[in-house]
Structure formats: structure tokens, C-alpha cells
Coordinates of C-alpha atoms and ligand atoms in Angstrom, one line a residue:
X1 CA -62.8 -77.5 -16.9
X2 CA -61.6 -76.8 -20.5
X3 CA -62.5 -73.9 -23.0
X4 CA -63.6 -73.8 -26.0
X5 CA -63.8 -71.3 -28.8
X6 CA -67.5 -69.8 -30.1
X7 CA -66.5 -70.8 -33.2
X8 CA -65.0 -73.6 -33.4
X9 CA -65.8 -76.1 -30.3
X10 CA -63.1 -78.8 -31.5
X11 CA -60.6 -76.2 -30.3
X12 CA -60.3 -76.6 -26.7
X13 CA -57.6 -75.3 -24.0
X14 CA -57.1 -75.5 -20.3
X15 CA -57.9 -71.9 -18.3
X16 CA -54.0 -71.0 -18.1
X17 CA -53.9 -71.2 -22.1
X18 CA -57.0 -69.5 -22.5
X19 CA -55.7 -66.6 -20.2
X20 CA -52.3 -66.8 -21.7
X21 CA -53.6 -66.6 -25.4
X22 CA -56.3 -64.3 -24.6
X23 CA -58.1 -64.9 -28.1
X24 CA -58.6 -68.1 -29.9
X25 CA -56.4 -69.0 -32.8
X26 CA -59.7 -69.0 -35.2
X27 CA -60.6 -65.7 -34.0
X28 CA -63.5 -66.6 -31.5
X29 CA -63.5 -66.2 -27.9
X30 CA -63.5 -68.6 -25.4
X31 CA -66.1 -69.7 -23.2
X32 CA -66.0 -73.0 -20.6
X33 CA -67.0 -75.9 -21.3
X34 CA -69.9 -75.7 -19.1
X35 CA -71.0 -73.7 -16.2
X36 CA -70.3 -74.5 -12.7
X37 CA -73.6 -73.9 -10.4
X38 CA -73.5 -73.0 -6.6
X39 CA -75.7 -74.5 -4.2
X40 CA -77.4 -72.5 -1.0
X41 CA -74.6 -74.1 0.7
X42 CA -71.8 -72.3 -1.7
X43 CA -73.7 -69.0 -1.1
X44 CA -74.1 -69.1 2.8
X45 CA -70.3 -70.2 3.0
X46 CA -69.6 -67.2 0.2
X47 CA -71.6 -64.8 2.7
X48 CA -69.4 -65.5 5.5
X49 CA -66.5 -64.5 3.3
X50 CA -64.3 -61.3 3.0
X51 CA -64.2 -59.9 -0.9
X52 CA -60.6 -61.3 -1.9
X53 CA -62.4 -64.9 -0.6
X54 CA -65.5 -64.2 -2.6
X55 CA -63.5 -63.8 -6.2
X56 CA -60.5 -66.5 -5.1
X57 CA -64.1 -69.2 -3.9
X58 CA -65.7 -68.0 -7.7
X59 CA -62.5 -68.2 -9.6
X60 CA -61.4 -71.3 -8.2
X61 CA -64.5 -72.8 -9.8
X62 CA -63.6 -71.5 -13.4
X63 CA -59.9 -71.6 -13.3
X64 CA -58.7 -75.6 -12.7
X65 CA -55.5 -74.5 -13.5
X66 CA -54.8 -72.5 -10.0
X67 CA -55.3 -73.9 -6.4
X68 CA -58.0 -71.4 -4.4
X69 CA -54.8 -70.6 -2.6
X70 CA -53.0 -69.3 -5.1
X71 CA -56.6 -67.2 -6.4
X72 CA -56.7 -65.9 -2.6
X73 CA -53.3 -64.7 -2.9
X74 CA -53.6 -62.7 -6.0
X75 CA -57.0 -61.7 -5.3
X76 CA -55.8 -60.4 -1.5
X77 CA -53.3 -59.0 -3.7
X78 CA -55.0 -56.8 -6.2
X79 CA -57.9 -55.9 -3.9
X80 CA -55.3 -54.0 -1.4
X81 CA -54.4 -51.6 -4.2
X82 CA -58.4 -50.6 -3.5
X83 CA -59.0 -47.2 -1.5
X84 CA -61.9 -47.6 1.6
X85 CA -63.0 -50.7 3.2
X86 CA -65.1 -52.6 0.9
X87 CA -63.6 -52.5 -3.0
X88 CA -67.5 -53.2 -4.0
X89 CA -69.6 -51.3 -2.1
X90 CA -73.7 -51.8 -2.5
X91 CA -75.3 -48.7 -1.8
X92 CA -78.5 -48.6 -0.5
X93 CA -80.1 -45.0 -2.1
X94 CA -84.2 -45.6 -2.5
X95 CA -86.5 -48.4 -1.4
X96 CA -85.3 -51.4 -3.0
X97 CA -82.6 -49.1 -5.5
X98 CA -79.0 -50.3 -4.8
X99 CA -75.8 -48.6 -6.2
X100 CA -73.4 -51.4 -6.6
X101 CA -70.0 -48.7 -6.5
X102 CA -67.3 -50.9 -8.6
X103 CA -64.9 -47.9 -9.1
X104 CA -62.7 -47.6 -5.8
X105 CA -59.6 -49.3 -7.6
X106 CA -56.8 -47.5 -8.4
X107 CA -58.0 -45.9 -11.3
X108 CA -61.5 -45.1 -10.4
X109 CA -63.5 -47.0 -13.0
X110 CA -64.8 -51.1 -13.0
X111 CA -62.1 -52.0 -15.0
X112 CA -60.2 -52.3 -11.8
X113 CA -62.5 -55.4 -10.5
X114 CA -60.9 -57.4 -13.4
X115 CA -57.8 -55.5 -14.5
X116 CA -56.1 -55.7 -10.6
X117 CA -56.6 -59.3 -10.9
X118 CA -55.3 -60.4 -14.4
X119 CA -52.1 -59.4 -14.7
X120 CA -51.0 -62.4 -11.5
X121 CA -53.4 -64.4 -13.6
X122 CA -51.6 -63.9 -16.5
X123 CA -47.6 -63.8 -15.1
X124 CA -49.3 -67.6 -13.5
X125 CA -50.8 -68.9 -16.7
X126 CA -47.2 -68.1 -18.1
X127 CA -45.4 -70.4 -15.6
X128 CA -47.9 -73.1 -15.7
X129 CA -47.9 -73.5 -19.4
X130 CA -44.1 -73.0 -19.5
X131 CA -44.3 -70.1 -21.9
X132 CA -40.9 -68.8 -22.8
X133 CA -41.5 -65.7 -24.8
X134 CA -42.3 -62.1 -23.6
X135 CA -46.4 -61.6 -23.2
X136 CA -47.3 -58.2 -25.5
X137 CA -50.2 -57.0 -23.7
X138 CA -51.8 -55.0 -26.5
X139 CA -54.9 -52.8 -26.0
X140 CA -57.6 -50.9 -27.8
X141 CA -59.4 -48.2 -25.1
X142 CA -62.3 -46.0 -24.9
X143 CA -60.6 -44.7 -21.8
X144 CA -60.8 -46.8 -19.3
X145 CA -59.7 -50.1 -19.9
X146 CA -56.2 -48.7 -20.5
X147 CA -55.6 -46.7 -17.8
X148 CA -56.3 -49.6 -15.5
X149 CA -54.2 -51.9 -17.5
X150 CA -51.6 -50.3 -17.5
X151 CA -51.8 -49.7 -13.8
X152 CA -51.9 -53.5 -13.5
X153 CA -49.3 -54.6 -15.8
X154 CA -46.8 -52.0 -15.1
X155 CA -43.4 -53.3 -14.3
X156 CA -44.7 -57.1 -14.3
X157 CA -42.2 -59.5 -14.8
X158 CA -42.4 -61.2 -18.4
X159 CA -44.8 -58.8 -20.0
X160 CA -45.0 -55.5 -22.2
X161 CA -47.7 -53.5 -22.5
X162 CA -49.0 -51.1 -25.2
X163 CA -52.4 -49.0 -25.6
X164 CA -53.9 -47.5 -28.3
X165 CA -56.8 -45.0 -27.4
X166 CA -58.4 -42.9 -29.7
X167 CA -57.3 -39.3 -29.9
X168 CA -60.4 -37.9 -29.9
X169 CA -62.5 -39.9 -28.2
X170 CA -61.2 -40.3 -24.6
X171 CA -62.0 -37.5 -21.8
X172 CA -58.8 -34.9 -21.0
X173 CA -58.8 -37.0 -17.3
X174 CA -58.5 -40.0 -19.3
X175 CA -56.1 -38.8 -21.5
X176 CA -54.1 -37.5 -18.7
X177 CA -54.0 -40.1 -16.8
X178 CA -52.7 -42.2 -19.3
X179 CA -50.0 -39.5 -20.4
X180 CA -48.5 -39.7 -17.4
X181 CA -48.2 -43.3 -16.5
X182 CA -45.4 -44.6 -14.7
X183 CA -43.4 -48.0 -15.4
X184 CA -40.2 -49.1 -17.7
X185 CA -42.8 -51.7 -19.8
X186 CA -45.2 -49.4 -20.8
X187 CA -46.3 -47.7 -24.0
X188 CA -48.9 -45.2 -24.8
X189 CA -50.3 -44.0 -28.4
X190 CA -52.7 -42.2 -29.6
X191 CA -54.4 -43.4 -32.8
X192 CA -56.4 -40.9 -35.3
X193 CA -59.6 -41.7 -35.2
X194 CA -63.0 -43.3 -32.9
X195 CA -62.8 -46.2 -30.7
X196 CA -63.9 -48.8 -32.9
X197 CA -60.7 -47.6 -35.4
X198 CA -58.5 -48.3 -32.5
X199 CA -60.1 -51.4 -31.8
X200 CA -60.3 -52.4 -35.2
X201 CA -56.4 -52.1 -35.8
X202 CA -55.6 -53.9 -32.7
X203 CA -58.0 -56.6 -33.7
X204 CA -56.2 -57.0 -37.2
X205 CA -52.9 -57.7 -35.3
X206 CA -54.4 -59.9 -33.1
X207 CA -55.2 -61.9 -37.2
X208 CA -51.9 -61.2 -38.6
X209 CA -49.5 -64.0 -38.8
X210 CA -46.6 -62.1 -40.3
X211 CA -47.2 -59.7 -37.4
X212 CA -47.1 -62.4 -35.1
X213 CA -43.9 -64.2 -36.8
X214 CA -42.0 -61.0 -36.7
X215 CA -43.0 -60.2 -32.8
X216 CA -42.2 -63.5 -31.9
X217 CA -38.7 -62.8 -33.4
X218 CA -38.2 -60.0 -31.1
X219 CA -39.4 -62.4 -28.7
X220 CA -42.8 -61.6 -27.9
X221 CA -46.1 -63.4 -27.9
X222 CA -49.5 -61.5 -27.9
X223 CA -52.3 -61.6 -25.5
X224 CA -55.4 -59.1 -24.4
X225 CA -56.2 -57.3 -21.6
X226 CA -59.7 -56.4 -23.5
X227 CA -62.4 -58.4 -22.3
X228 CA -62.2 -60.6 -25.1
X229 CA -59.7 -62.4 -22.3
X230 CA -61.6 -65.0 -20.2
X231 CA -59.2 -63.9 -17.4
X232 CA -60.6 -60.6 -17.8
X233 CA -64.2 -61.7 -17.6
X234 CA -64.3 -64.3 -14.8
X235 CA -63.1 -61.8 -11.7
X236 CA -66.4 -59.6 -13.1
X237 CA -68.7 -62.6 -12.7
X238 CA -67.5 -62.1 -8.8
X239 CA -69.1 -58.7 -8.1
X240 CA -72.3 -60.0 -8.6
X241 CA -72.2 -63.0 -7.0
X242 CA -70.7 -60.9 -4.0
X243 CA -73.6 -57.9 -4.5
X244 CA -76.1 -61.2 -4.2
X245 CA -74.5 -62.2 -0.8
X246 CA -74.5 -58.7 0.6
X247 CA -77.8 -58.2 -0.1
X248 CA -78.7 -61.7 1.6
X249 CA -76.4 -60.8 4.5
X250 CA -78.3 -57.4 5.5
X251 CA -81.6 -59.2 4.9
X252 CA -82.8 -57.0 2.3
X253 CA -83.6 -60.6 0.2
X254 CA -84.1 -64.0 1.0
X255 CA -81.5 -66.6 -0.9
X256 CA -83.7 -67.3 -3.8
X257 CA -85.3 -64.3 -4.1
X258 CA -84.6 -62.5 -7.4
X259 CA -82.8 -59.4 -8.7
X260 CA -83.0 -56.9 -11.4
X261 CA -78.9 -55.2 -12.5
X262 CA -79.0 -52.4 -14.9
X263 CA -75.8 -52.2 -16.7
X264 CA -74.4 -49.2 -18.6
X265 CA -72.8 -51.3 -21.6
X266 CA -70.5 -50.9 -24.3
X267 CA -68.3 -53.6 -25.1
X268 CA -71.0 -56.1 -23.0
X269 CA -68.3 -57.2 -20.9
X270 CA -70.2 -56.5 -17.7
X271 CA -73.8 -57.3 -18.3
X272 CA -72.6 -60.7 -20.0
X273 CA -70.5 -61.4 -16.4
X274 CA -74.1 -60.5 -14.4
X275 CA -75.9 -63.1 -17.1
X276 CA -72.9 -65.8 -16.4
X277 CA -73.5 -65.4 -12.5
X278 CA -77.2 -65.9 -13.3
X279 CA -76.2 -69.2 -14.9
X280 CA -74.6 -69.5 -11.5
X281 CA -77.5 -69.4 -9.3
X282 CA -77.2 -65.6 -8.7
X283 CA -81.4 -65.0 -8.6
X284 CA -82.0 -62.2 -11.7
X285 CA -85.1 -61.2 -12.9
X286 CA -84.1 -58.9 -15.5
X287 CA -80.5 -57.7 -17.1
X288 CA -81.1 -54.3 -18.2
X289 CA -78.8 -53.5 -20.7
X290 CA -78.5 -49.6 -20.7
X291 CA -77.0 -47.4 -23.9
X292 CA -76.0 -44.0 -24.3
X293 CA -77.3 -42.7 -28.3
X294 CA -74.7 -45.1 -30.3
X295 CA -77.7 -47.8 -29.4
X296 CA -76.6 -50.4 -31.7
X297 CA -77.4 -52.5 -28.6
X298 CA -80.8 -51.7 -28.1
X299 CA -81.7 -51.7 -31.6
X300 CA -80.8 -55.5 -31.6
X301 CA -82.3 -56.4 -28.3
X302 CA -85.3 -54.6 -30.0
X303 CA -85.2 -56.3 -33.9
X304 CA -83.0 -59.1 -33.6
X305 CA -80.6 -57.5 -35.9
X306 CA -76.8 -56.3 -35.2
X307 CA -76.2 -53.4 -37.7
X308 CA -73.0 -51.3 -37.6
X309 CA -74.1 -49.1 -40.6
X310 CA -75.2 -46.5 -38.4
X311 CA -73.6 -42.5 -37.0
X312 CA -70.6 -42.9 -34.5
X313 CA -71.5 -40.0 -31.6
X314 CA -69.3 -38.9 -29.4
X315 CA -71.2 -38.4 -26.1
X316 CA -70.2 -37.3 -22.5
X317 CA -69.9 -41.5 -21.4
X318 CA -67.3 -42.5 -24.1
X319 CA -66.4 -45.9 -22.2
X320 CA -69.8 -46.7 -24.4
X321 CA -68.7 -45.0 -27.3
X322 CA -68.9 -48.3 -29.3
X323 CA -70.8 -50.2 -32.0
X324 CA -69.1 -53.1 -32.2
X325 CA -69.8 -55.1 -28.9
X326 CA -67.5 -57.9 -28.9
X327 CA -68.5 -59.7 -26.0
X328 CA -72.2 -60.3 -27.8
X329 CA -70.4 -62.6 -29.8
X330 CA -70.6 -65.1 -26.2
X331 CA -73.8 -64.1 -25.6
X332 CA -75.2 -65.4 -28.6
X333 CA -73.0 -68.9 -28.6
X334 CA -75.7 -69.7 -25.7
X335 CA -78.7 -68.9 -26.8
X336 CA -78.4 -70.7 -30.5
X337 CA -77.5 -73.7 -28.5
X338 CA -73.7 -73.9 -28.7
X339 CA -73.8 -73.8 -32.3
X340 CA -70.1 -72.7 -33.5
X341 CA -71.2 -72.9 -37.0
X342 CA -73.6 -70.6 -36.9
X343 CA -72.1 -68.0 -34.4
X344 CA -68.2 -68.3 -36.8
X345 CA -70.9 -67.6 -40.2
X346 CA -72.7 -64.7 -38.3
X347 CA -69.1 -63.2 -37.5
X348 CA -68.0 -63.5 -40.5
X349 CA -71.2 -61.3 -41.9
X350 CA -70.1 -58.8 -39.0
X351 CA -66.8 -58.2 -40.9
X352 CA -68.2 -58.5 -44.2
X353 CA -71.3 -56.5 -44.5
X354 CA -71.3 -55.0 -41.0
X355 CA -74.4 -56.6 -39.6
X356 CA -76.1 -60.3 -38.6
X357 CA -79.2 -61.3 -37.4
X358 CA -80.8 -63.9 -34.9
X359 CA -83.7 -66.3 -35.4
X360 CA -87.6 -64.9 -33.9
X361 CA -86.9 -67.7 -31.1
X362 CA -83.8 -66.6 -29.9
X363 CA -84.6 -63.6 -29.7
X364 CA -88.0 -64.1 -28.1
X365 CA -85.4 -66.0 -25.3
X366 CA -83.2 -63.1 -25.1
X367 CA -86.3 -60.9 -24.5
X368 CA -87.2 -63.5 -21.3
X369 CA -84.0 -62.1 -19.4
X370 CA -82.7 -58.6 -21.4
X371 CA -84.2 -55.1 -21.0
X372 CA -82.8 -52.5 -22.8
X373 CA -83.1 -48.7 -23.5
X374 CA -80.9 -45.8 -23.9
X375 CA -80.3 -42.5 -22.6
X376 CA -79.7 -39.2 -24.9
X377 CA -77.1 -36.5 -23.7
X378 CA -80.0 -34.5 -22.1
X379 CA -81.8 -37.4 -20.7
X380 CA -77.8 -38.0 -19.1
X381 CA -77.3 -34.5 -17.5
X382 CA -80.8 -34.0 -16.2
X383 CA -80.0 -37.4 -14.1
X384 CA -77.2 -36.4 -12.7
X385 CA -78.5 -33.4 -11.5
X386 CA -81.7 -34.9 -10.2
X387 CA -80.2 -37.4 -8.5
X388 CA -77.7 -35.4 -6.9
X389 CA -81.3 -32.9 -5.7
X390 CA -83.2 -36.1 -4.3
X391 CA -80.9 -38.6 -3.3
X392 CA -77.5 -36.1 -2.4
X393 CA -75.5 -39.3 -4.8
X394 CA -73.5 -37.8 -7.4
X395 CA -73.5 -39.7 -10.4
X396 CA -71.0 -40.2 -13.1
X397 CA -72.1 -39.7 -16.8
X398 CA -71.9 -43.9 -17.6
X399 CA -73.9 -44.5 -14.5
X400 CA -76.2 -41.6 -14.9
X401 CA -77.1 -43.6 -18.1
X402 CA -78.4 -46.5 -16.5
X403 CA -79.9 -44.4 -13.9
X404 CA -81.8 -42.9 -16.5
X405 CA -82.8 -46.1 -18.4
X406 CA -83.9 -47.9 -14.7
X407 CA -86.6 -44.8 -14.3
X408 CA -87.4 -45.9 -18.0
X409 CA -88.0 -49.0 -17.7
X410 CA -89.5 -48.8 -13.4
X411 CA -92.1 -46.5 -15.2
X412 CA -93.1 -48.4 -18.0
X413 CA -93.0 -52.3 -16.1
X414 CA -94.6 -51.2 -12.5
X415 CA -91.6 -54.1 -11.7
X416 CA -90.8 -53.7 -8.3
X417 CA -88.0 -56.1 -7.7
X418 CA -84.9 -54.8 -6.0
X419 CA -82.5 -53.7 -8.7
X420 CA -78.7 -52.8 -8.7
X421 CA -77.5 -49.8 -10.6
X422 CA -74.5 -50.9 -11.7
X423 CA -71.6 -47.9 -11.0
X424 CA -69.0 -48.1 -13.2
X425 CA -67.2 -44.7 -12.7
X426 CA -66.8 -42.3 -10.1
X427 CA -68.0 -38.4 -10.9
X428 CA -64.7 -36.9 -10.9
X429 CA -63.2 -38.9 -14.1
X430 CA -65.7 -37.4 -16.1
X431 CA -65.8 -33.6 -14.1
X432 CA -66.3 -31.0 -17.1
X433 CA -69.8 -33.3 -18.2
X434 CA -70.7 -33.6 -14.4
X435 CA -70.5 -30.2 -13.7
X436 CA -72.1 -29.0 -16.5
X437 CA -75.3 -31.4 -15.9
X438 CA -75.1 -29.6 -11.9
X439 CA -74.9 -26.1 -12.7
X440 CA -75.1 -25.7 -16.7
X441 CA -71.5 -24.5 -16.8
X442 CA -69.0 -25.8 -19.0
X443 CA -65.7 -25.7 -17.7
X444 CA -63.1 -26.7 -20.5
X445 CA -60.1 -27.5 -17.7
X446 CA -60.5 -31.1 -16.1
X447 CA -58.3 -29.8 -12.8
X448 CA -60.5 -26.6 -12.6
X449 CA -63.7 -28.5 -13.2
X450 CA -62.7 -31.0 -10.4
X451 CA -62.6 -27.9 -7.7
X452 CA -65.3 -26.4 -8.9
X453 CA -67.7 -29.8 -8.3
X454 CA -65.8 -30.9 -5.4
X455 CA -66.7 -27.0 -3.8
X456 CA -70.0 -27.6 -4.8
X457 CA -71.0 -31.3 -3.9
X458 CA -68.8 -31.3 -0.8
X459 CA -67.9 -35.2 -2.3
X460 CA -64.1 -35.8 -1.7
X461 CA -61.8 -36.4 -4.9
X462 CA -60.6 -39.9 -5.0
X463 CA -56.6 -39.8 -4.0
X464 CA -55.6 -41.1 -7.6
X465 CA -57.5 -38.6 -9.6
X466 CA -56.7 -35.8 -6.9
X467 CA -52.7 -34.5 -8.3
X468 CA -53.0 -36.0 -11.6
X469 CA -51.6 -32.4 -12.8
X470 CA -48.9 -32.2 -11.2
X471 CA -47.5 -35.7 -12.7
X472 CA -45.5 -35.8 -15.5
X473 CA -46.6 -36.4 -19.0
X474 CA -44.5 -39.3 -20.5
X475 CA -46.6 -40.0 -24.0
X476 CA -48.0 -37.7 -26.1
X477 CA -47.5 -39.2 -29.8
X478 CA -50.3 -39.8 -32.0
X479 CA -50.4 -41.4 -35.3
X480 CA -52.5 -42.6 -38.1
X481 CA -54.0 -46.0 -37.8
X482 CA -52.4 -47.5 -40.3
X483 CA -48.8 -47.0 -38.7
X484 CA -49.7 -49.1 -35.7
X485 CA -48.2 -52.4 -36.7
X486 CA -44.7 -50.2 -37.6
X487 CA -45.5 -48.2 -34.2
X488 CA -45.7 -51.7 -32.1
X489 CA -42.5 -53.1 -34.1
X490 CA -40.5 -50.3 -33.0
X491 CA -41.4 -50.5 -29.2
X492 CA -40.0 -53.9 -29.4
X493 CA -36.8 -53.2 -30.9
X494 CA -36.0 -51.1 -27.8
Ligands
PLP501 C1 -65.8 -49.9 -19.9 C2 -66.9 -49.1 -19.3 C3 -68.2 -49.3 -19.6 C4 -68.7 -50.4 -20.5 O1 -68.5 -51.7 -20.0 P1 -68.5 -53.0 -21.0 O2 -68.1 -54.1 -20.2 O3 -67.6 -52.6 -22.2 O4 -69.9 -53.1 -21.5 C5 -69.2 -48.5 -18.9 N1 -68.8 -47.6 -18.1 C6 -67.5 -47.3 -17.8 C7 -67.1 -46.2 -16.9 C8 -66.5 -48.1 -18.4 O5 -65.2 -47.8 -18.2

């Protein structure tokens, strides 16, 4: 199966190129040719299967380019680094309410499911298409998406990787946890400025061919670790279709039967895997796409219309600190029928005048299969706490923003179809915010907020969150945005 590019489909590449390139050269992303479908058969042999078997069994269908051997050995691989039994565990909390726990990686947030994976992805995709040149890993995070990068790219042969986050929009245990990350190819910055400035400068590399001449002087080819990266995107598509074979397995559905996944979204990377496995065969009655107050999302789900002109908030879930949602960009390329055209002239309206819009039909399509709402700061702290009172399951601030938009949306639809909560963090990377929602007491100091919740809630601190404090901080610059292409040129010449 070959890959294309949403706006151009005359551009296509194999999977290792698509990995290895991360974006395509016209700046859209890329998407397969086609999706592959599994049959009952697929699913009862996926049911017998252990995790690592799950992703290598899905992957192997995406990713021509690697034997389901080789998958199985990464995937065995990157799912070890997981702490407990299960590295997705579906929790059963209410009649017909799931958890779906995706943050027992070694950084504690979802970004793990993928970011374990891509880096023997990526060092395999550089072998199979004989590339020569150093991969530059270069990433724009809200907070999460870096930590776990750099975790899985640290000291891998053949690669380099450097993240930007934005100074003051990460959490301290974010920022700490980056600070003080360990490995001789890694490289941490702080950028002046929001998310969307930090992704906006690492996106104008990504477009700049005297940046790219000069890095490939030094040696060095770009890719993404963002999940602009197909390799990024397929190991997510895996969690559901595993969720869907646990929930088979304990005989809470019948195969067939369908599902509702609310989603606590920001870049869309997530919710468009859970719509991919749908194209899959996964059974999904509704893809609830849940906001926090930047609700550019909702707004378009709601009007058809993508509009950036709007206030950047800071908010206690800053992993959805965003208004540009770069993944919509593949959402859209299938419901407007594959048209590149289209989808490369709506882009280009994104970058121009900050906004597009889709047609009444598409949107009526959209509306067939995506939910969406939002949560305010208070509607996210009185979840946490009441969740905590009537189920004894401690929430993180993301999830607690799909918890809150699920009670939204149960109340107002009456639909009773199972649905999965989607967990993307666990409580104790956001602790201050947590704590606060529990007891209305804001504790400044991460470490001191993490024993003060962990006296109270009795919930065990995951090992990699548990001595961040006493590690040692190894990156503390910051610049202004418009140093980063110097900032990145420097790293090199080391
Ligand atoms: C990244 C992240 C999200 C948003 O996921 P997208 O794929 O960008 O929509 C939500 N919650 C947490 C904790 C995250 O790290």
C-alpha cells in the first residue's frame, strides 16, 4: 500500500518514506492509499492476541514495508518499557462507562502508545530506504508529545532530536520532566510564547529549503515525531481496535455491536486514529470529540467553519491548548471525497486569512459520526472531584474534560451505547490542578502537590513521575521564536 499526500495525490511514497519524511514535500500529510478492512475472522484471531500482537497484526496491514515479524519485534519492544500488565487497560467504572487508561508508558501520557513505537519505525524506515544522512527529529510540544519523544529517541542510532515547548504554556511536571532528560542526542528549548508559536516555527522549518540545504550540510535530514507522521498515527489506530477486542473478549458486546469513544482532543491525532479504526470495522456509533475553552473544534463541528481569529487560553489541560488542529487537515481529505485540490486551497486559506470552511453536505456527514462539546475550567475541576466522590477514579484534568463533555452529551442524547472515555494522562502529571479540583487548595510546588494528593487519594504515584526532583536539570535556555532556526543550526555544529 502506497501513500499519498492530501494535497497533492500524484505524490505518492511507500510507508518507509512516508515515516522517514514525516511530512510531504508539498506540505500535506500523508494518508494510504486506501484503507485495509478486517473481517470477524481478523477480530476473533486479534482477540486471542497479546497487545504487542495486536499493534504488530494492525500495523502490518498499513506498513508493507516491514514483515509482521519485524512490527512484533519493535512493538514487544516498546510495549516492555510499559509499567503493570496491560499497557492499555479498559476500565470498567459505571454501567456501560469504560476508561480506556492509555498513559502507563514511560512518561505517563498517550503519547507513549505511538511515541514507544516510532522511533524502531523510524531507525527501520532509514535502512530500508538506504537513507545516509542523520534523521533531525524536530518537535513542537504542548507538554506531552515531547517528553515522550524524547524518551523514545534518546540515544537512537542515526537520529537527533530537538524540542521546542512553549515557555509558558507547559505544566512545571512537564517542564521538569523535560529539563532533566537524559541522553547524548537530545536537545531541549524553551520558545517565548503559546503552543501554536512553537508549532508554528517548527512548521516554517519543516517549509524552508535554505534551512533544509544548510542542515543537510551538517548532515542531517528532517523528520516529525508530531502526529503529522503517519508512523506516529498508525500504532494509535491499535488501541482501539484492541479496546474493541477486550470488550468482545469479556462479553460486555457482541462483534458488531457498536461503540461510542469520547476523545479529549487537541491536535485531533487521537480521535482521527478512533475514526480510521472505524473505517476498519471497529463498530462506533459516535466520535465525541471533547474541548477544553480554546473550542475552535467544536465551533467547526457546530458551523462548518475553522476560524483561528479567536483568544488563546491557557487552561489546567494544556495538551489541548491548541487552535490549529493539524490532523483535521486528514479528516477533511475523506469527507470531500479525496479531493486534494480542494483540501491544498482550504490550507492555503488556513495560512492566509486563518480560517476555511466546508460545504452544508459535508458537514451534515461529519455530523452522522462527530459529537462535540467542551468543558470550561470549572466544569473540569468539579469532575474531577465528583468522579473521584462516586466512582473512587481519579481523573486527570485532559480526561476530566471528556468526562465532563460524555455527561453532556449522555444527558442531552438519552444514547445508551457503551462508550469509552478515552484517558490520556494519569492525575499526577497535572497534581497542582488535580488537587485543587479535590480540596480547593492550590499548591504552587508540583513535588509538594503530588504528596499532598497521593496522601489524600491513597492512588500510588507512577515510578517515573515519583523522583523527578531529585534528577538533574540538563536544559533550561529559552529564547525568542525567531532564533530557532540559529538555535537548531548550532545544535548541529556540535
Ligand atoms: C496530546 C494530548 C491530548 C490531545 O491529543 P491530540 O491527538 O493532539 O488530539 C490530550 N490529552 C493529553 C494528556 C495529551 O498529551
Amino acid at each position: 500500500m502506497k501513500y499519498i499526500s492530501t494535497r497533492n495525490k500524484s505524490i505518492k511514497v511507500s510507508s518507509a518514506e512516508a515515516i522517514v519524511n514525516g511530512l510531504s514535500k508539498d506540505g500535506g500529510l500523508f494518508v494510504p492509499e486506501e484503507f485495509p478492512k478486517l473481517t470477524k475472522e481478523n477480530f476473533d484471531e486479534l482477540i486471542a492476541m497479546s497487545y504487542p500482537e495486536r499493534v504488530a497484526k494492525v500495523l502490518s496491514l498499513y506498513l508493507e514495508d516491514y514483515t509482521y515479524e519485524e512490527l512484533l519485534d519493535y512493538s514487544t519492544k516498546a510495549y516492555s518499557r510499559f509499567y503493570g500488565d496491560d499497557p492499555c487497560p479498559l476500565v470498567n467504572i459505571d454501567d456501560g462507562l469504560y476508561v480506556l487508561e492509555l498513559w502507563h508508558g514511560p512518561t505517563c501520557a498517550f503519547k507513549d502508545m505511538a511515541l514507544t513505537m516510532l522511533p524502531h519505525l523510524l531507525s527501520s524506515a532509514r535502512k530500508k530506504t538506504g537513507e545516509t544522512a542523520k534523521t533531525l527529529i524536530l518537535v513542537a510540544t504542548s507538554g506531552d508529545t515531547g517528553k515522550a519523544a524524547l524518551e523514545g529517541f534518546r540515544d537512537v542510532e542515526g537520529t537527533d532530536i530537538i524540542v521546542f515547548y512553549p515557555s509558558d504554556g507547559v505544566s512545571d511536571m512537564q517542564k521538569l520532566q523535560m529539563m532533566t532528560q537524559l541522553g547524548d542526542n537530545v536537545f531541549v528549548c524553551a520558545i517565548e510564547g503559546n503552543f501554536d508559536d512553537a508549532q508554528t516555527a517548527v512548521k516554517r522549518i519543516f517549509n524552508d529549503e535554505q534551512m533544509q540545504k544548510q542542515l543537510l550540510d551538517g548532515g542531517y535530514k528532517l523528520s516529525s515525531a508530531n502526529s503529522i507522521n503517519w508512523g506516529r498515527l498508525a500504532p494509535q489506530i491499535a488501541y482501539y481496535v484492541s479496546s474493541y477486542c477486550d470488550l468482545i473478549s469479556s462479553g460486555q458486546i457482541k462483534y458488531g455491536d457498536k461503540v461510542n469513544f469520547c476523545v479529549p482532543s487537541g491536535n485531533f491525532g487521537n480521535i482521527l486514529a478512533g475514526y480510521y479504526a472505524s473505517l476498519m470495522g471497529v463498530g462506533v456509533n459516535k466520535l465525541i470529540c471533547a474541548s477544553n475553552v480554546n473550542n475552535v473544534l467544536t465551533d467547526f463541528f457546530t458551523t462548518g467553519e475553522y476560524d483561528t481569529h479567536r483568544q488563546f487560553h491557557k487552561t489546567m489541560s494544556p495538551s489541548m491548548d491548541i487552535l490549529i488542529s493539524s490532523n483535521l487537515e486528514r479528516l477533511l481529505f475523506e469527507f470531500c471525497s479525496r479531493d486534494d485540490k480542494l483540501i491544498a486551497q482550504r490550507m492555503d486559506s488556513l495560512k492566509k486569512d486563518g480560517k476555511y470552511s466546508v460545504s452544508k453536505q459535508e458537514l451534515e456527514n461529519l455530523k452522522k459520526i462527530f459529537e462535540v462539546g467542551y468543558a470550561t475550567e470549572d466544569d473540569t475541576a468539579e469532575v474531577i472531584a465528583n468522579c473521584f466522590e462516586v466512582y473512587d477514579y481519579l481523573l486527570d484534568t485532559h480526561t476530566a474534560v471528556a468526562m465532563s463533555v460524555y455527561d453532556d452529551y449522555f444527558e442531552n442524547s438519552g444514547d445508551e451505547t457503551p462508550s469509552v472515555i478515552v484517558s490520556t494522562a494519569n492525575a499526577y502529571k497535572f497534581p497542582c490542578d488535580v488537587y485543587d479540583a479535590l480540596v480547593q487548595d492550590y499548591i504552587e510546588d508540583a513535588q509538594k502537590a503530588t504528596k499532598k494528593l497521593n496522601a489524600y487519594t491513597g492512588e500510588e504515584v507512577p515510578a517515573p513521575l515519583a523522583d523527578l526532583d531529585k534528577k538533574p536539570v540538563r536544559f533550561t535556555k529559552v529564547i525568542a521564536k525567531q532564533d530557532i532556526e540559529k538555535e537548531i543550526l548550532n545544535y548541529i555544529k556540535k
